Coordinates of C-alpha atoms in Angstrom, one line a residue:
M1 CA 122.9 63.0 52.3
S2 CA 119.9 60.8 52.9
D3 CA 118.3 58.3 50.6
I4 CA 114.9 56.7 51.2
K5 CA 114.9 53.2 49.8
E6 CA 112.4 50.3 49.9
L7 CA 113.3 46.7 50.0
K8 CA 111.5 45.4 46.9
S9 CA 112.9 41.9 46.9
I10 CA 115.7 39.6 48.3
E11 CA 117.9 37.6 46.0
L12 CA 117.2 34.1 47.3
S13 CA 120.4 32.3 46.5
S14 CA 122.7 34.9 48.2
Y15 CA 120.4 35.3 51.2
T16 CA 120.0 31.5 51.7
T17 CA 123.7 30.8 51.3
M18 CA 124.9 33.5 53.7
V19 CA 122.3 32.9 56.4
T20 CA 123.0 29.1 56.2
G21 CA 126.8 29.8 56.4
I22 CA 126.5 32.0 59.4
T23 CA 124.2 29.6 61.2
V24 CA 126.4 26.6 60.5
L25 CA 129.3 28.5 62.1
F26 CA 127.2 29.1 65.2
S27 CA 126.2 25.4 65.2
I28 CA 129.9 24.4 65.1
I29 CA 130.6 26.6 68.1
T30 CA 127.5 25.3 70.0
A31 CA 128.4 21.7 69.2
I32 CA 132.0 22.2 70.5
L33 CA 130.8 23.9 73.7
I34 CA 128.2 21.1 74.4
S35 CA 130.9 18.5 73.7
I36 CA 133.3 20.2 76.2
G37 CA 130.5 20.2 78.8
I38 CA 129.8 16.5 78.2
A39 CA 133.5 15.6 78.3
A40 CA 133.8 17.5 81.7
L41 CA 130.7 15.9 83.2
M42 CA 131.1 12.5 81.6
P43 CA 134.7 11.6 80.8
S44 CA 133.6 8.3 79.2
G45 CA 131.1 10.1 76.9
S46 CA 133.5 10.4 73.9
G47 CA 131.2 8.1 71.9
V48 CA 128.3 10.5 72.4
I49 CA 130.4 13.4 71.3
I50 CA 131.4 11.7 68.0
Y51 CA 127.7 11.4 67.0
L52 CA 126.6 14.6 68.6
I53 CA 128.7 17.1 66.7
P54 CA 127.8 16.0 63.1
T55 CA 124.2 15.6 64.2
I56 CA 123.9 19.2 65.4
I57 CA 125.7 20.6 62.4
V58 CA 123.9 18.7 59.8
G59 CA 120.5 19.2 61.5
V60 CA 121.1 23.0 61.7
F61 CA 122.3 23.0 58.1
M62 CA 119.2 21.3 56.7
Y63 CA 116.7 23.4 58.7
T64 CA 118.4 26.7 58.0
I65 CA 118.3 26.1 54.2
Y66 CA 114.5 25.7 54.4
N67 CA 114.0 28.5 56.9
S68 CA 116.2 31.1 55.2
F69 CA 114.9 30.3 51.7
S70 CA 111.3 30.4 52.8
Q71 CA 111.8 33.7 54.6
G72 CA 113.2 35.3 51.4
L73 CA 110.6 33.7 49.2
F74 CA 107.6 34.7 51.4
Y75 CA 109.0 38.3 51.6
N76 CA 109.2 38.5 47.8
L77 CA 105.7 37.2 47.4
L78 CA 104.2 39.4 50.1
A79 CA 106.1 42.5 48.7
K80 CA 104.0 42.2 45.6
K81 CA 100.8 42.7 47.6
L82 CA 101.8 44.7 50.7
K83 CA 103.8 47.8 51.6
T84 CA 107.5 46.8 51.7
I85 CA 110.1 47.7 54.3
A86 CA 111.5 51.1 53.8
V87 CA 114.8 52.5 55.1
I88 CA 116.6 55.8 55.3
I89 CA 120.3 55.5 54.4
E90 CA 122.6 58.3 55.5
D91 CA 125.8 58.9 53.5
G92 CA 125.2 55.7 51.6
K93 CA 125.9 53.4 54.5
E94 CA 124.2 54.2 57.9
I95 CA 120.7 52.8 58.4
A96 CA 119.2 55.9 59.9
K97 CA 115.6 54.8 60.1
I98 CA 113.5 51.8 59.3
S99 CA 109.7 51.7 58.7
T100 CA 108.1 50.3 61.8
T101 CA 104.6 49.1 60.9
E102 CA 105.7 47.6 57.5
T103 CA 108.6 45.8 59.1
A104 CA 106.5 44.4 61.9
T105 CA 103.8 43.3 59.5
M106 CA 106.2 41.6 57.1
V107 CA 108.1 39.7 59.8
A108 CA 104.9 38.7 61.6
L109 CA 103.2 37.4 58.4
I110 CA 106.3 35.5 57.4
S111 CA 106.7 33.9 60.9
T112 CA 103.0 33.0 60.9
I113 CA 103.1 31.4 57.5
Q114 CA 106.2 29.4 58.5
F115 CA 104.4 28.3 61.7
I116 CA 101.4 27.1 59.7
L117 CA 103.6 25.1 57.3
L118 CA 105.5 23.6 60.3
Y119 CA 102.2 22.7 62.0
L120 CA 100.9 21.0 58.8
V121 CA 104.0 18.9 58.6
S122 CA 103.8 18.0 62.3
V123 CA 100.1 16.9 61.8
L124 CA 101.5 14.2 59.6
V125 CA 104.6 13.3 61.6
L126 CA 103.8 13.8 65.3
P127 CA 100.8 11.4 65.5
L128 CA 102.9 8.5 64.1
L129 CA 105.8 9.4 66.5
F130 CA 103.5 9.8 69.5
T131 CA 101.6 6.6 68.8
S132 CA 104.9 4.6 68.8
V133 CA 106.0 6.3 72.0
I134 CA 102.6 5.7 73.7
Q135 CA 102.6 2.0 72.7
T136 CA 106.2 1.6 74.1
L137 CA 105.2 3.3 77.4
M138 CA 102.1 1.1 77.7
F139 CA 104.1 -2.0 77.2
T140 CA 106.7 -0.9 79.8
G141 CA 104.0 -0.1 82.4
Q142 CA 104.2 3.7 82.1
A143 CA 100.5 4.1 81.6
T144 CA 100.3 7.5 83.4
L145 CA 103.0 9.1 81.2
A146 CA 101.4 7.5 78.1
Y147 CA 98.0 9.0 79.0
G148 CA 99.7 12.4 79.5
I149 CA 101.2 12.4 76.1
Y150 CA 97.9 11.3 74.6
Q151 CA 96.2 14.3 76.3
L152 CA 98.8 16.6 74.9
L153 CA 98.3 15.3 71.4
A154 CA 94.5 15.7 71.8
I155 CA 95.0 19.4 73.0
L156 CA 97.3 20.2 70.1
S157 CA 94.8 18.7 67.7
Q158 CA 91.9 21.0 68.8
P159 CA 90.9 23.7 66.3
T160 CA 90.7 26.3 69.1
T161 CA 94.3 25.5 70.1
I162 CA 95.5 25.8 66.5
L163 CA 93.8 29.1 66.0
M164 CA 95.2 30.5 69.3
L165 CA 98.8 29.4 68.3
I166 CA 98.5 31.0 64.9
F167 CA 97.0 34.2 66.2
G168 CA 99.5 34.3 69.1
T169 CA 102.4 33.8 66.7
F170 CA 101.3 36.8 64.6
I171 CA 100.5 39.1 67.5
I172 CA 103.5 38.4 69.6
T173 CA 105.9 38.7 66.7
F174 CA 104.2 41.9 65.4
V175 CA 104.3 43.6 68.8
F176 CA 108.0 42.7 69.6
V177 CA 109.3 43.6 66.1
L178 CA 107.3 46.9 66.2
I179 CA 108.8 47.8 69.6
G180 CA 112.3 46.7 68.4
A181 CA 111.9 48.9 65.3
Y182 CA 110.9 51.9 67.4
I183 CA 113.9 51.4 69.7
Y184 CA 116.2 51.1 66.7
N185 CA 115.0 54.4 65.2
I186 CA 115.6 56.1 68.6
L187 CA 119.1 54.7 68.7
A188 CA 119.8 55.7 65.1
K189 CA 118.8 59.3 65.9
K190 CA 121.5 59.3 68.6
G191 CA 124.2 58.1 66.1
R192 CA 123.8 54.4 67.0
G193 CA 122.6 53.2 63.6
V194 CA 124.0 50.1 61.9
I195 CA 126.7 50.7 59.4
L196 CA 126.6 48.7 56.2
N197 CA 129.1 49.0 53.4
L198 CA 127.0 48.7 50.3
G199 CA 128.0 48.1 46.7
S200 CA 126.4 47.2 43.4
E201 CA 126.4 43.8 41.8
G202 CA 124.4 42.6 38.9
G203 CA 122.0 45.5 39.1
L204 CA 121.3 44.7 42.8
T205 CA 122.6 46.3 46.0
A206 CA 125.2 44.0 47.7
I207 CA 126.0 44.2 51.4
E208 CA 129.8 44.3 51.2
S209 CA 130.4 44.2 55.0
I210 CA 128.9 45.1 58.3
E211 CA 130.4 47.2 61.1
P212 CA 130.4 44.7 64.0
L213 CA 130.4 47.0 67.0
K214 CA 127.6 49.2 65.7
L215 CA 125.4 46.2 65.0
A216 CA 126.2 44.6 68.3
I217 CA 125.5 47.7 70.4
A218 CA 122.2 48.5 68.7
F219 CA 120.8 44.9 69.0
A220 CA 122.2 44.5 72.5
I221 CA 120.1 47.4 73.6
I222 CA 117.1 46.2 71.7
C223 CA 117.4 42.7 73.1
G224 CA 117.9 44.1 76.6
I225 CA 114.8 46.3 76.5
L226 CA 112.7 43.5 75.0
S227 CA 114.0 41.1 77.8
L228 CA 113.0 43.8 80.3
I229 CA 109.5 43.8 79.0
V230 CA 109.3 40.0 79.2
G231 CA 110.7 40.2 82.7
I232 CA 108.1 42.7 83.8
I233 CA 105.3 40.5 82.4
S234 CA 106.9 37.6 84.2
I235 CA 106.9 39.5 87.5
I236 CA 103.2 40.4 87.0
S237 CA 102.6 36.6 86.5
G238 CA 104.4 35.8 89.7
G239 CA 108.1 35.8 88.8
S240 CA 110.9 37.2 90.9
I241 CA 113.2 40.2 90.6
A242 CA 116.2 37.9 90.3
N243 CA 114.6 36.5 87.1
L244 CA 114.0 40.0 85.8
I245 CA 117.6 41.0 86.3
G246 CA 118.8 37.7 84.8
N247 CA 116.6 38.2 81.8
V248 CA 117.8 41.8 81.1
L249 CA 121.5 40.9 81.6
G250 CA 121.1 37.8 79.5
G251 CA 119.3 39.7 76.7
F252 CA 121.9 42.5 76.6
V253 CA 125.0 40.4 76.9
G254 CA 123.6 37.6 74.7
G255 CA 122.4 40.1 72.1
F256 CA 125.8 41.8 72.0
I257 CA 127.7 38.6 71.6
E258 CA 125.3 37.1 69.0
F259 CA 125.1 40.1 66.7
Y260 CA 128.8 40.9 67.0
L261 CA 129.6 37.4 65.9
I262 CA 127.0 37.6 63.1
A263 CA 128.8 40.7 61.7
I264 CA 132.2 39.0 62.1
F265 CA 131.0 35.8 60.4
Y266 CA 129.3 37.8 57.6
N267 CA 132.5 39.7 56.9
F268 CA 134.5 36.5 56.9
L269 CA 132.1 34.6 54.6
A270 CA 131.2 37.4 52.1
P271 CA 134.3 37.2 50.0
K272 CA 134.2 33.4 50.0
I273 CA 130.5 32.4 49.4
G274 CA 129.0 35.7 48.2
K275 CA 127.4 38.7 49.6
I276 CA 123.6 39.1 50.3
K277 CA 122.1 41.0 47.4
L278 CA 118.9 43.1 47.7
E279 CA 116.7 45.0 45.3
L280 CA 116.6 48.4 46.9
I281 CA 114.6 51.0 44.9
D282 CA 113.8 54.6 45.5
F283 CA 110.8 55.0 47.8
K284 CA 107.7 56.2 46.1
I285 CA 104.8 57.9 47.9
N286 CA 101.5 56.7 46.4

């Protein structure tokens, strides 16, 4: 049996908590791997490691809270004005199809808004930081490097550059998410759709758990194909076949590992910190 649902809103608290929890677990693994690398290359670098691990974890924690909360908030606001993401759910658990254009539009708009906000903050912070760096470099006789940083700051301040970055963020995100959604729908037709165990909680739909292997295979293929596209563009721009092969293998293997761990972490954290809750309503044709 198939149900067509649209994602009307995201419960912000549950989404922010879960995404932050998963990302922090990734940051712990990353910090440990970096520390092992530093210890192997610099046996006397234990002092660096002591400061590095908490810095990475706390930094990721702080940023992810903002990033995940703003993603959910902007989705909920945009959902009141635009067409929402629709999905076809088979047998109450398999995501058999997702809307392509709506998904790409939503993700691209959210990414663009986040970029604009980040840029506005950087306008206040970066000039102060760069001014201090430039002054330090001038005093130490590094005039060439100081001038290069000054030129970079001037370029980033140009209205044309700002518009190009904003426009580029929207277009690139839209195109890649659109392609990714099409690929997913093709995979789902072949029985490779993601399996979510869904339940009801407080009038909302709760994601009880995620089937790791299904999620990992689907997104490994998507990441691999998107990496192939990037690699082809790179070759056209003068890149090598070796880079193309490396990009594709990296996208496939990296995508598999990342999304397999996401599912594992989600299933581990859901009973402890709460499941992601969504407002899924029956799809209505206007």
